[in-house]
Amino acid sequence: MKHPESRPRRLRGSAAIRRLVRETHVSAAQMLQPVFVVEGDDVREPIAAMPGQYRYSVDACVAYCKRVSALGVGGILLFGVPGQKDDRASGAYARDGIVQRAVSAIREAVPGLLVMSDVCLCAYMSHGHCGVVRGEQIENDETLPLLAETAVSHAKAGADFVAPSDMMDGRVGAIRRALDDAGHYDVGIMSYAVKYASAFFGPFREAADSAPQFGDRRSYQMDPGNVREAVRLATMDADAGADIVMVKPAMPYLDVIARVREAVTLPVAAYQVSGEYAMIEAAAANGWIDREKAIDESLTAIRRAGADVVISYYAAEVAERLA
Ligand code: PBG
Ligand code: ZN
């Protein structure tokens, strides 16, 4: 039917009809709030490149997680910022490491909150790379046992899901086997299956103090031009035992989210990363965009592209607004 018989504007004429026919919804339950944990007591340290985000000591983190849980946010994704680094990332899999202590404290104090933990080595390595370094090379297979040990240590502390973000080949299989061997067959894996070598991680590297000290991450993170490779990696991780596959960053890669959503039957997560957050905050602080509208539109777009789960620094704030 053509105009004048067909008038699409009828479905946009009032808030009531727009709400009735809206195709995509954002809800607190399908969002994860990233949380940075640091050493110390009663610490709530602002992250300069991410205004409104903080690094919490374990005690302060527990208090924050209670609020996040009460708001109905789907869960948290924990990142550790250790006091010390070395070239074996020993803090990543230490029994009393920063993430391990945070996980068990949260598990104990905030029952019912879904606790996921990032599994990577970069924040614990003196050189800042996500794997073991030989010369200038990032060694794949030598890294796998360290990642597996890290994942098992998080599971022992009580993590519901581990989220490997290192982009080494074969790590999902290695982690799955190690978790099963240790009896943690009920601990899930949310794989950062499709993670691009992105400029949009800049603010995070300040927050986690995890910038590489030489070179870059392009020999392990994906080339931004590729989408068939994304489908391949998501499919491989699904076959290797991932329970959720992630695409990251989110807004510059909406087409990738859509393609991965079609290719796998697992839940697909998308990570609205630190640089996406920082761009919205910076533009809003200058009065150049409407902050809340830009947040809602960005999250809606990520959901519309096909993300079942959205990891966002805005999760708690949006949950508060939706409540
Ligand atoms: C660690 C890791 C990074 C992010 C999540 N896990 C940084 C990186 O790979 O350099 C980025 C998150 C963000 O930018 O918000 N491998
Ligand atoms: Zn890393």
mmCIF file with all atom_site columns, C-alpha atoms in Angstrom, residues 43-248:
data_model
loop_
_atom_site.group_PDB
_atom_site.id
_atom_site.type_symbol
_atom_site.label_atom_id
_atom_site.label_alt_id
_atom_site.label_comp_id
_atom_site.label_asym_id
_atom_site.label_entity_id
_atom_site.label_seq_id
_atom_site.pdbx_PDB_ins_code
_atom_site.Cartn_x
_atom_site.Cartn_y
_atom_site.Cartn_z
_atom_site.occupancy
_atom_site.B_iso_or_equiv
_atom_site.pdbx_formal_charge
_atom_site.auth_seq_id
_atom_site.auth_comp_id
_atom_site.auth_asym_id
_atom_site.auth_atom_id
_atom_site.pdbx_PDB_model_num
ATOM 1   C CA . VAL A 1 43  ? 39.125 3.015   48.481 1.00 0.00 ? 43  VAL A CA 1
ATOM 2   C CA . ARG A 1 44  ? 36.844 4.628   45.897 1.00 0.00 ? 44  ARG A CA 1
ATOM 3   C CA . GLU A 1 45  ? 39.240 6.096   43.396 1.00 0.00 ? 45  GLU A CA 1
ATOM 4   C CA . PRO A 1 46  ? 37.885 8.014   40.376 1.00 0.00 ? 46  PRO A CA 1
ATOM 5   C CA . ILE A 1 47  ? 39.096 6.932   36.925 1.00 0.00 ? 47  ILE A CA 1
ATOM 6   C CA . ALA A 1 48  ? 40.089 10.130  35.114 1.00 0.00 ? 48  ALA A CA 1
ATOM 7   C CA . ALA A 1 49  ? 39.334 8.940   31.578 1.00 0.00 ? 49  ALA A CA 1
ATOM 8   C CA . MET A 1 50  ? 35.990 7.474   32.667 1.00 0.00 ? 50  MET A CA 1
ATOM 9   C CA . PRO A 1 51  ? 34.217 10.177  34.684 1.00 0.00 ? 51  PRO A CA 1
ATOM 10  C CA . GLY A 1 52  ? 31.664 8.583   36.997 1.00 0.00 ? 52  GLY A CA 1
ATOM 11  C CA . GLN A 1 53  ? 33.525 5.237   37.220 1.00 0.00 ? 53  GLN A CA 1
ATOM 12  C CA . TYR A 1 54  ? 35.688 4.182   40.173 1.00 0.00 ? 54  TYR A CA 1
ATOM 13  C CA . ARG A 1 55  ? 38.211 1.635   41.318 1.00 0.00 ? 55  ARG A CA 1
ATOM 14  C CA . TYR A 1 56  ? 37.059 0.030   44.566 1.00 0.00 ? 56  TYR A CA 1
ATOM 15  C CA . SER A 1 57  ? 38.921 -1.823  47.275 1.00 0.00 ? 57  SER A CA 1
ATOM 16  C CA . VAL A 1 58  ? 37.363 -5.176  48.184 1.00 0.00 ? 58  VAL A CA 1
ATOM 17  C CA . ASP A 1 59  ? 35.316 -3.768  51.095 1.00 0.00 ? 59  ASP A CA 1
ATOM 18  C CA . ALA A 1 60  ? 34.022 -0.806  49.060 1.00 0.00 ? 60  ALA A CA 1
ATOM 19  C CA . CYS A 1 61  ? 33.395 -3.124  46.129 1.00 0.00 ? 61  CYS A CA 1
ATOM 20  C CA . VAL A 1 62  ? 31.138 -5.299  48.272 1.00 0.00 ? 62  VAL A CA 1
ATOM 21  C CA . ALA A 1 63  ? 29.090 -2.253  49.278 1.00 0.00 ? 63  ALA A CA 1
ATOM 22  C CA . TYR A 1 64  ? 28.841 -1.174  45.634 1.00 0.00 ? 64  TYR A CA 1
ATOM 23  C CA . CYS A 1 65  ? 27.801 -4.689  44.562 1.00 0.00 ? 65  CYS A CA 1
ATOM 24  C CA . LYS A 1 66  ? 24.997 -4.667  47.130 1.00 0.00 ? 66  LYS A CA 1
ATOM 25  C CA . ARG A 1 67  ? 23.602 -1.546  45.469 1.00 0.00 ? 67  ARG A CA 1
ATOM 26  C CA . VAL A 1 68  ? 24.045 -2.988  41.971 1.00 0.00 ? 68  VAL A CA 1
ATOM 27  C CA . SER A 1 69  ? 22.269 -6.166  43.021 1.00 0.00 ? 69  SER A CA 1
ATOM 28  C CA . ALA A 1 70  ? 19.382 -4.273  44.650 1.00 0.00 ? 70  ALA A CA 1
ATOM 29  C CA . LEU A 1 71  ? 18.874 -2.347  41.407 1.00 0.00 ? 71  LEU A CA 1
ATOM 30  C CA . GLY A 1 72  ? 18.238 -5.586  39.540 1.00 0.00 ? 72  GLY A CA 1
ATOM 31  C CA . VAL A 1 73  ? 21.304 -5.444  37.297 1.00 0.00 ? 73  VAL A CA 1
ATOM 32  C CA . GLY A 1 74  ? 21.951 -8.819  35.646 1.00 0.00 ? 74  GLY A CA 1
ATOM 33  C CA . GLY A 1 75  ? 25.355 -9.238  37.233 1.00 0.00 ? 75  GLY A CA 1
ATOM 34  C CA . ILE A 1 76  ? 28.864 -7.877  37.500 1.00 0.00 ? 76  ILE A CA 1
ATOM 35  C CA . LEU A 1 77  ? 32.034 -8.414  35.494 1.00 0.00 ? 77  LEU A CA 1
ATOM 36  C CA . LEU A 1 78  ? 35.078 -8.075  37.754 1.00 0.00 ? 78  LEU A CA 1
ATOM 37  C CA . PHE A 1 79  ? 38.487 -6.728  36.757 1.00 0.00 ? 79  PHE A CA 1
ATOM 38  C CA . GLY A 1 80  ? 41.462 -6.898  39.093 1.00 0.00 ? 80  GLY A CA 1
ATOM 39  C CA . VAL A 1 81  ? 44.056 -4.148  39.401 1.00 0.00 ? 81  VAL A CA 1
ATOM 40  C CA . PRO A 1 82  ? 46.875 -5.854  41.339 1.00 0.00 ? 82  PRO A CA 1
ATOM 41  C CA . GLY A 1 83  ? 49.494 -4.158  43.496 1.00 0.00 ? 83  GLY A CA 1
ATOM 42  C CA . GLN A 1 84  ? 52.339 -6.045  41.815 1.00 0.00 ? 84  GLN A CA 1
ATOM 43  C CA . LYS A 1 85  ? 53.205 -7.331  38.356 1.00 0.00 ? 85  LYS A CA 1
ATOM 44  C CA . ASP A 1 86  ? 55.772 -9.821  37.047 1.00 0.00 ? 86  ASP A CA 1
ATOM 45  C CA . ASP A 1 87  ? 56.543 -11.685 33.829 1.00 0.00 ? 87  ASP A CA 1
ATOM 46  C CA . ARG A 1 88  ? 54.505 -14.800 34.804 1.00 0.00 ? 88  ARG A CA 1
ATOM 47  C CA . ALA A 1 89  ? 51.388 -12.866 35.880 1.00 0.00 ? 89  ALA A CA 1
ATOM 48  C CA . SER A 1 90  ? 51.478 -14.722 39.180 1.00 0.00 ? 90  SER A CA 1
ATOM 49  C CA . GLY A 1 91  ? 48.926 -12.341 40.714 1.00 0.00 ? 91  GLY A CA 1
ATOM 50  C CA . ALA A 1 92  ? 46.356 -13.528 38.172 1.00 0.00 ? 92  ALA A CA 1
ATOM 51  C CA . TYR A 1 93  ? 46.130 -17.027 39.625 1.00 0.00 ? 93  TYR A CA 1
ATOM 52  C CA . ALA A 1 94  ? 47.262 -16.418 43.228 1.00 0.00 ? 94  ALA A CA 1
ATOM 53  C CA . ARG A 1 95  ? 44.865 -17.965 45.732 1.00 0.00 ? 95  ARG A CA 1
ATOM 54  C CA . ASP A 1 96  ? 44.767 -14.660 47.628 1.00 0.00 ? 96  ASP A CA 1
ATOM 55  C CA . GLY A 1 97  ? 44.905 -12.466 44.493 1.00 0.00 ? 97  GLY A CA 1
ATOM 56  C CA . ILE A 1 98  ? 42.806 -9.342  44.238 1.00 0.00 ? 98  ILE A CA 1
ATOM 57  C CA . VAL A 1 99  ? 40.027 -10.897 42.119 1.00 0.00 ? 99  VAL A CA 1
ATOM 58  C CA . GLN A 1 100 ? 39.952 -14.097 44.160 1.00 0.00 ? 100 GLN A CA 1
ATOM 59  C CA . ARG A 1 101 ? 39.475 -12.094 47.385 1.00 0.00 ? 101 ARG A CA 1
ATOM 60  C CA . ALA A 1 102 ? 36.853 -9.849  45.801 1.00 0.00 ? 102 ALA A CA 1
ATOM 61  C CA . VAL A 1 103 ? 34.890 -12.770 44.384 1.00 0.00 ? 103 VAL A CA 1
ATOM 62  C CA . SER A 1 104 ? 34.708 -14.624 47.664 1.00 0.00 ? 104 SER A CA 1
ATOM 63  C CA . ALA A 1 105 ? 33.780 -11.474 49.607 1.00 0.00 ? 105 ALA A CA 1
ATOM 64  C CA . ILE A 1 106 ? 30.990 -10.637 47.137 1.00 0.00 ? 106 ILE A CA 1
ATOM 65  C CA . ARG A 1 107 ? 29.816 -14.229 46.975 1.00 0.00 ? 107 ARG A CA 1
ATOM 66  C CA . GLU A 1 108 ? 29.469 -14.208 50.756 1.00 0.00 ? 108 GLU A CA 1
ATOM 67  C CA . ALA A 1 109 ? 27.937 -10.749 51.226 1.00 0.00 ? 109 ALA A CA 1
ATOM 68  C CA . VAL A 1 110 ? 25.702 -10.469 48.153 1.00 0.00 ? 110 VAL A CA 1
ATOM 69  C CA . PRO A 1 111 ? 23.995 -13.814 47.588 1.00 0.00 ? 111 PRO A CA 1
ATOM 70  C CA . GLY A 1 112 ? 22.048 -14.015 44.367 1.00 0.00 ? 112 GLY A CA 1
ATOM 71  C CA . LEU A 1 113 ? 24.251 -11.587 42.462 1.00 0.00 ? 113 LEU A CA 1
ATOM 72  C CA . LEU A 1 114 ? 25.694 -13.169 39.314 1.00 0.00 ? 114 LEU A CA 1
ATOM 73  C CA . VAL A 1 115 ? 29.472 -12.822 39.535 1.00 0.00 ? 115 VAL A CA 1
ATOM 74  C CA . MET A 1 116 ? 31.568 -13.011 36.398 1.00 0.00 ? 116 MET A CA 1
ATOM 75  C CA . SER A 1 117 ? 35.305 -12.426 36.305 1.00 0.00 ? 117 SER A CA 1
ATOM 76  C CA . ASP A 1 118 ? 37.546 -11.294 33.466 1.00 0.00 ? 118 ASP A CA 1
ATOM 77  C CA . VAL A 1 119 ? 40.314 -13.802 32.823 1.00 0.00 ? 119 VAL A CA 1
ATOM 78  C CA . CYS A 1 120 ? 43.414 -12.233 31.304 1.00 0.00 ? 120 CYS A CA 1
ATOM 79  C CA . LEU A 1 121 ? 47.047 -11.700 32.194 1.00 0.00 ? 121 LEU A CA 1
ATOM 80  C CA . CYS A 1 122 ? 47.765 -8.173  30.906 1.00 0.00 ? 122 CYS A CA 1
ATOM 81  C CA . ALA A 1 123 ? 47.069 -6.319  34.166 1.00 0.00 ? 123 ALA A CA 1
ATOM 82  C CA . TYR A 1 124 ? 49.347 -8.775  36.032 1.00 0.00 ? 124 TYR A CA 1
ATOM 83  C CA . MET A 1 125 ? 52.226 -8.835  33.521 1.00 0.00 ? 125 MET A CA 1
ATOM 84  C CA . SER A 1 126 ? 55.081 -6.322  33.856 1.00 0.00 ? 126 SER A CA 1
ATOM 85  C CA . HIS A 1 127 ? 55.069 -5.994  30.032 1.00 0.00 ? 127 HIS A CA 1
ATOM 86  C CA . GLY A 1 128 ? 51.291 -5.495  29.841 1.00 0.00 ? 128 GLY A CA 1
ATOM 87  C CA . HIS A 1 129 ? 50.608 -8.140  27.181 1.00 0.00 ? 129 HIS A CA 1
ATOM 88  C CA . CYS A 1 130 ? 47.802 -10.670 27.475 1.00 0.00 ? 130 CYS A CA 1
ATOM 89  C CA . GLY A 1 131 ? 50.136 -13.666 27.133 1.00 0.00 ? 131 GLY A CA 1
ATOM 90  C CA . VAL A 1 132 ? 53.611 -14.951 27.955 1.00 0.00 ? 132 VAL A CA 1
ATOM 91  C CA . VAL A 1 133 ? 56.296 -12.995 26.084 1.00 0.00 ? 133 VAL A CA 1
ATOM 92  C CA . ARG A 1 134 ? 59.467 -14.446 24.468 1.00 0.00 ? 134 ARG A CA 1
ATOM 93  C CA . GLY A 1 135 ? 61.539 -11.695 22.888 1.00 0.00 ? 135 GLY A CA 1
ATOM 94  C CA . GLU A 1 136 ? 58.877 -9.641  21.146 1.00 0.00 ? 136 GLU A CA 1
ATOM 95  C CA . GLN A 1 137 ? 56.577 -12.642 20.561 1.00 0.00 ? 137 GLN A CA 1
ATOM 96  C CA . ILE A 1 138 ? 53.371 -13.368 22.462 1.00 0.00 ? 138 ILE A CA 1
ATOM 97  C CA . GLU A 1 139 ? 53.539 -17.146 22.978 1.00 0.00 ? 139 GLU A CA 1
ATOM 98  C CA . ASN A 1 140 ? 50.164 -18.813 22.492 1.00 0.00 ? 140 ASN A CA 1
ATOM 99  C CA . ASP A 1 141 ? 50.457 -22.319 23.897 1.00 0.00 ? 141 ASP A CA 1
ATOM 100 C CA . GLU A 1 142 ? 52.655 -21.339 26.823 1.00 0.00 ? 142 GLU A CA 1
ATOM 101 C CA . THR A 1 143 ? 49.923 -18.908 27.889 1.00 0.00 ? 143 THR A CA 1
ATOM 102 C CA . LEU A 1 144 ? 47.084 -21.456 27.984 1.00 0.00 ? 144 LEU A CA 1
ATOM 103 C CA . PRO A 1 145 ? 48.001 -23.186 31.276 1.00 0.00 ? 145 PRO A CA 1
ATOM 104 C CA . LEU A 1 146 ? 48.266 -19.796 33.029 1.00 0.00 ? 146 LEU A CA 1
ATOM 105 C CA . LEU A 1 147 ? 44.821 -18.785 31.764 1.00 0.00 ? 147 LEU A CA 1
ATOM 106 C CA . ALA A 1 148 ? 43.377 -22.142 32.799 1.00 0.00 ? 148 ALA A CA 1
ATOM 107 C CA . GLU A 1 149 ? 44.902 -21.813 36.261 1.00 0.00 ? 149 GLU A CA 1
ATOM 108 C CA . THR A 1 150 ? 43.510 -18.285 36.566 1.00 0.00 ? 150 THR A CA 1
ATOM 109 C CA . ALA A 1 151 ? 40.037 -19.459 35.584 1.00 0.00 ? 151 ALA A CA 1
ATOM 110 C CA . VAL A 1 152 ? 40.117 -22.334 38.079 1.00 0.00 ? 152 VAL A CA 1
ATOM 111 C CA . SER A 1 153 ? 41.271 -19.993 40.869 1.00 0.00 ? 153 SER A CA 1
ATOM 112 C CA . HIS A 1 154 ? 38.314 -17.679 40.137 1.00 0.00 ? 154 HIS A CA 1
ATOM 113 C CA . ALA A 1 155 ? 35.947 -20.659 40.143 1.00 0.00 ? 155 ALA A CA 1
ATOM 114 C CA . LYS A 1 156 ? 37.368 -21.828 43.482 1.00 0.00 ? 156 LYS A CA 1
ATOM 115 C CA . ALA A 1 157 ? 36.735 -18.373 44.916 1.00 0.00 ? 157 ALA A CA 1
ATOM 116 C CA . GLY A 1 158 ? 33.100 -18.668 43.806 1.00 0.00 ? 158 GLY A CA 1
ATOM 117 C CA . ALA A 1 159 ? 32.759 -17.052 40.367 1.00 0.00 ? 159 ALA A CA 1
ATOM 118 C CA . ASP A 1 160 ? 29.636 -18.116 38.463 1.00 0.00 ? 160 ASP A CA 1
ATOM 119 C CA . PHE A 1 161 ? 31.223 -17.435 35.074 1.00 0.00 ? 161 PHE A CA 1
ATOM 120 C CA . VAL A 1 162 ? 34.729 -16.751 33.855 1.00 0.00 ? 162 VAL A CA 1
ATOM 121 C CA . ALA A 1 163 ? 35.258 -14.449 30.893 1.00 0.00 ? 163 ALA A CA 1
ATOM 122 C CA . PRO A 1 164 ? 38.542 -14.994 29.023 1.00 0.00 ? 164 PRO A CA 1
ATOM 123 C CA . SER A 1 165 ? 39.555 -11.819 27.161 1.00 0.00 ? 165 SER A CA 1
ATOM 124 C CA . ASP A 1 166 ? 43.090 -12.727 26.045 1.00 0.00 ? 166 ASP A CA 1
ATOM 125 C CA . MET A 1 167 ? 42.395 -13.836 22.443 1.00 0.00 ? 167 MET A CA 1
ATOM 126 C CA . MET A 1 168 ? 44.858 -16.750 22.524 1.00 0.00 ? 168 MET A CA 1
ATOM 127 C CA . ASP A 1 169 ? 43.906 -19.694 20.271 1.00 0.00 ? 169 ASP A CA 1
ATOM 128 C CA . GLY A 1 170 ? 42.473 -22.670 22.113 1.00 0.00 ? 170 GLY A CA 1
ATOM 129 C CA . ARG A 1 171 ? 41.875 -21.012 25.454 1.00 0.00 ? 171 ARG A CA 1
ATOM 130 C CA . VAL A 1 172 ? 38.183 -21.819 25.717 1.00 0.00 ? 172 VAL A CA 1
ATOM 131 C CA . GLY A 1 173 ? 38.889 -25.537 25.356 1.00 0.00 ? 173 GLY A CA 1
ATOM 132 C CA . ALA A 1 174 ? 41.827 -25.358 27.766 1.00 0.00 ? 174 ALA A CA 1
ATOM 133 C CA . ILE A 1 175 ? 39.768 -23.479 30.367 1.00 0.00 ? 175 ILE A CA 1
ATOM 134 C CA . ARG A 1 176 ? 36.753 -25.783 29.971 1.00 0.00 ? 176 ARG A CA 1
ATOM 135 C CA . ARG A 1 177 ? 38.920 -28.885 30.506 1.00 0.00 ? 177 ARG A CA 1
ATOM 136 C CA . ALA A 1 178 ? 40.689 -27.370 33.524 1.00 0.00 ? 178 ALA A CA 1
ATOM 137 C CA . LEU A 1 179 ? 37.395 -26.307 35.131 1.00 0.00 ? 179 LEU A CA 1
ATOM 138 C CA . ASP A 1 180 ? 35.901 -29.768 34.581 1.00 0.00 ? 180 ASP A CA 1
ATOM 139 C CA . ASP A 1 181 ? 39.013 -31.528 35.900 1.00 0.00 ? 181 ASP A CA 1
ATOM 140 C CA . ALA A 1 182 ? 38.765 -29.412 39.060 1.00 0.00 ? 182 ALA A CA 1
ATOM 141 C CA . GLY A 1 183 ? 35.079 -30.324 39.445 1.00 0.00 ? 183 GLY A CA 1
ATOM 142 C CA . HIS A 1 184 ? 33.760 -26.918 38.346 1.00 0.00 ? 184 HIS A CA 1
ATOM 143 C CA . TYR A 1 185 ? 31.551 -28.232 35.547 1.00 0.00 ? 185 TYR A CA 1
ATOM 144 C CA . ASP A 1 186 ? 28.815 -25.803 36.666 1.00 0.00 ? 186 ASP A CA 1
ATOM 145 C CA . VAL A 1 187 ? 30.987 -22.706 36.173 1.00 0.00 ? 187 VAL A CA 1
ATOM 146 C CA . GLY A 1 188 ? 30.264 -21.107 32.796 1.00 0.00 ? 188 GLY A CA 1
ATOM 147 C CA . ILE A 1 189 ? 32.458 -19.465 30.206 1.00 0.00 ? 189 ILE A CA 1
ATOM 148 C CA . MET A 1 190 ? 31.557 -16.155 28.607 1.00 0.00 ? 190 MET A CA 1
ATOM 149 C CA . SER A 1 191 ? 34.168 -15.963 25.886 1.00 0.00 ? 191 SER A CA 1
ATOM 150 C CA . TYR A 1 192 ? 35.414 -12.693 24.460 1.00 0.00 ? 192 TYR A CA 1
ATOM 151 C CA . ALA A 1 193 ? 35.240 -14.606 21.180 1.00 0.00 ? 193 ALA A CA 1
ATOM 152 C CA . VAL A 1 194 ? 35.279 -11.605 18.876 1.00 0.00 ? 194 VAL A CA 1
ATOM 153 C CA . LYS A 1 195 ? 37.536 -8.938  20.284 1.00 0.00 ? 195 LYS A CA 1
ATOM 154 C CA . TYR A 1 196 ? 38.982 -6.334  17.948 1.00 0.00 ? 196 TYR A CA 1
ATOM 155 C CA . ALA A 1 197 ? 42.327 -4.559  18.286 1.00 0.00 ? 197 ALA A CA 1
ATOM 156 C CA . SER A 1 198 ? 40.523 -1.344  19.137 1.00 0.00 ? 198 SER A CA 1
ATOM 157 C CA . ALA A 1 199 ? 41.427 2.236   19.976 1.00 0.00 ? 199 ALA A CA 1
ATOM 158 C CA . PHE A 1 200 ? 38.271 2.288   22.087 1.00 0.00 ? 200 PHE A CA 1
ATOM 159 C CA . PHE A 1 201 ? 39.981 0.368   24.920 1.00 0.00 ? 201 PHE A CA 1
ATOM 160 C CA . GLY A 1 202 ? 42.158 3.384   25.753 1.00 0.00 ? 202 GLY A CA 1
ATOM 161 C CA . PRO A 1 203 ? 40.412 4.548   28.947 1.00 0.00 ? 203 PRO A CA 1
ATOM 162 C CA . PHE A 1 204 ? 40.208 0.968   30.278 1.00 0.00 ? 204 PHE A CA 1
ATOM 163 C CA . ARG A 1 205 ? 43.965 0.589   30.052 1.00 0.00 ? 205 ARG A CA 1
ATOM 164 C CA . GLU A 1 206 ? 44.298 3.592   32.332 1.00 0.00 ? 206 GLU A CA 1
ATOM 165 C CA . ALA A 1 207 ? 41.693 2.142   34.714 1.00 0.00 ? 207 ALA A CA 1
ATOM 166 C CA . ALA A 1 208 ? 43.311 -1.313  34.835 1.00 0.00 ? 208 ALA A CA 1
ATOM 167 C CA . ASP A 1 209 ? 46.885 -0.093  34.289 1.00 0.00 ? 209 ASP A CA 1
ATOM 168 C CA . SER A 1 210 ? 47.162 -2.726  31.543 1.00 0.00 ? 210 SER A CA 1
ATOM 169 C CA . ALA A 1 211 ? 48.643 -0.933  28.521 1.00 0.00 ? 211 ALA A CA 1
ATOM 170 C CA . PRO A 1 212 ? 51.283 -2.975  26.631 1.00 0.00 ? 212 PRO A CA 1
ATOM 171 C CA . GLN A 1 213 ? 54.796 -1.677  27.350 1.00 0.00 ? 213 GLN A CA 1
ATOM 172 C CA . PHE A 1 214 ? 55.987 -2.454  23.800 1.00 0.00 ? 214 PHE A CA 1
ATOM 173 C CA . GLY A 1 215 ? 54.219 -3.019  20.491 1.00 0.00 ? 215 GLY A CA 1
ATOM 174 C CA . ASP A 1 216 ? 50.463 -3.496  20.376 1.00 0.00 ? 216 ASP A CA 1
ATOM 175 C CA . ARG A 1 217 ? 47.864 -6.259  20.549 1.00 0.00 ? 217 ARG A CA 1
ATOM 176 C CA . ARG A 1 218 ? 47.336 -6.736  16.812 1.00 0.00 ? 218 ARG A CA 1
ATOM 177 C CA . SER A 1 219 ? 48.957 -10.184 16.673 1.00 0.00 ? 219 SER A CA 1
ATOM 178 C CA . TYR A 1 220 ? 46.184 -11.553 18.898 1.00 0.00 ? 220 TYR A CA 1
ATOM 179 C CA . GLN A 1 221 ? 43.182 -9.184  18.770 1.00 0.00 ? 221 GLN A CA 1
ATOM 180 C CA . MET A 1 222 ? 41.167 -8.991  15.544 1.00 0.00 ? 222 MET A CA 1
ATOM 181 C CA . ASP A 1 223 ? 41.632 -6.688  12.589 1.00 0.00 ? 223 ASP A CA 1
ATOM 182 C CA . PRO A 1 224 ? 38.759 -4.155  12.486 1.00 0.00 ? 224 PRO A CA 1
ATOM 183 C CA . GLY A 1 225 ? 38.145 -4.859  8.796  1.00 0.00 ? 225 GLY A CA 1
ATOM 184 C CA . ASN A 1 226 ? 37.078 -8.457  9.312  1.00 0.00 ? 226 ASN A CA 1
ATOM 185 C CA . VAL A 1 227 ? 33.617 -9.934  9.811  1.00 0.00 ? 227 VAL A CA 1
ATOM 186 C CA . ARG A 1 228 ? 33.836 -13.449 8.304  1.00 0.00 ? 228 ARG A CA 1
ATOM 187 C CA . GLU A 1 229 ? 36.649 -14.086 10.777 1.00 0.00 ? 229 GLU A CA 1
ATOM 188 C CA . ALA A 1 230 ? 34.299 -12.993 13.569 1.00 0.00 ? 230 ALA A CA 1
ATOM 189 C CA . VAL A 1 231 ? 31.777 -15.646 12.567 1.00 0.00 ? 231 VAL A CA 1
ATOM 190 C CA . ARG A 1 232 ? 34.565 -18.220 12.448 1.00 0.00 ? 232 ARG A CA 1
ATOM 191 C CA . LEU A 1 233 ? 35.860 -17.343 15.933 1.00 0.00 ? 233 LEU A CA 1
ATOM 192 C CA . ALA A 1 234 ? 32.388 -17.289 17.493 1.00 0.00 ? 234 ALA A CA 1
ATOM 193 C CA . THR A 1 235 ? 31.601 -20.686 15.963 1.00 0.00 ? 235 THR A CA 1
ATOM 194 C CA . MET A 1 236 ? 34.922 -22.148 17.138 1.00 0.00 ? 236 MET A CA 1
ATOM 195 C CA . ASP A 1 237 ? 34.378 -20.913 20.700 1.00 0.00 ? 237 ASP A CA 1
ATOM 196 C CA . ALA A 1 238 ? 30.838 -22.286 20.725 1.00 0.00 ? 238 ALA A CA 1
ATOM 197 C CA . ASP A 1 239 ? 32.230 -25.672 19.647 1.00 0.00 ? 239 ASP A CA 1
ATOM 198 C CA . ALA A 1 240 ? 34.998 -25.467 22.249 1.00 0.00 ? 240 ALA A CA 1
ATOM 199 C CA . GLY A 1 241 ? 32.499 -25.136 25.087 1.00 0.00 ? 241 GLY A CA 1
ATOM 200 C CA . ALA A 1 242 ? 31.726 -21.445 25.538 1.00 0.00 ? 242 ALA A CA 1
ATOM 201 C CA . ASP A 1 243 ? 28.297 -20.783 27.069 1.00 0.00 ? 243 ASP A CA 1
ATOM 202 C CA . ILE A 1 244 ? 28.049 -17.154 25.932 1.00 0.00 ? 244 ILE A CA 1
ATOM 203 C CA . VAL A 1 245 ? 30.038 -15.516 23.113 1.00 0.00 ? 245 VAL A CA 1
ATOM 204 C CA . MET A 1 246 ? 30.908 -11.841 23.173 1.00 0.00 ? 246 MET A CA 1
ATOM 205 C CA . VAL A 1 247 ? 31.558 -9.185  20.552 1.00 0.00 ? 247 VAL A CA 1
ATOM 206 C CA . LYS A 1 248 ? 33.678 -6.227  21.628 1.00 0.00 ? 248 LYS A CA 1
#
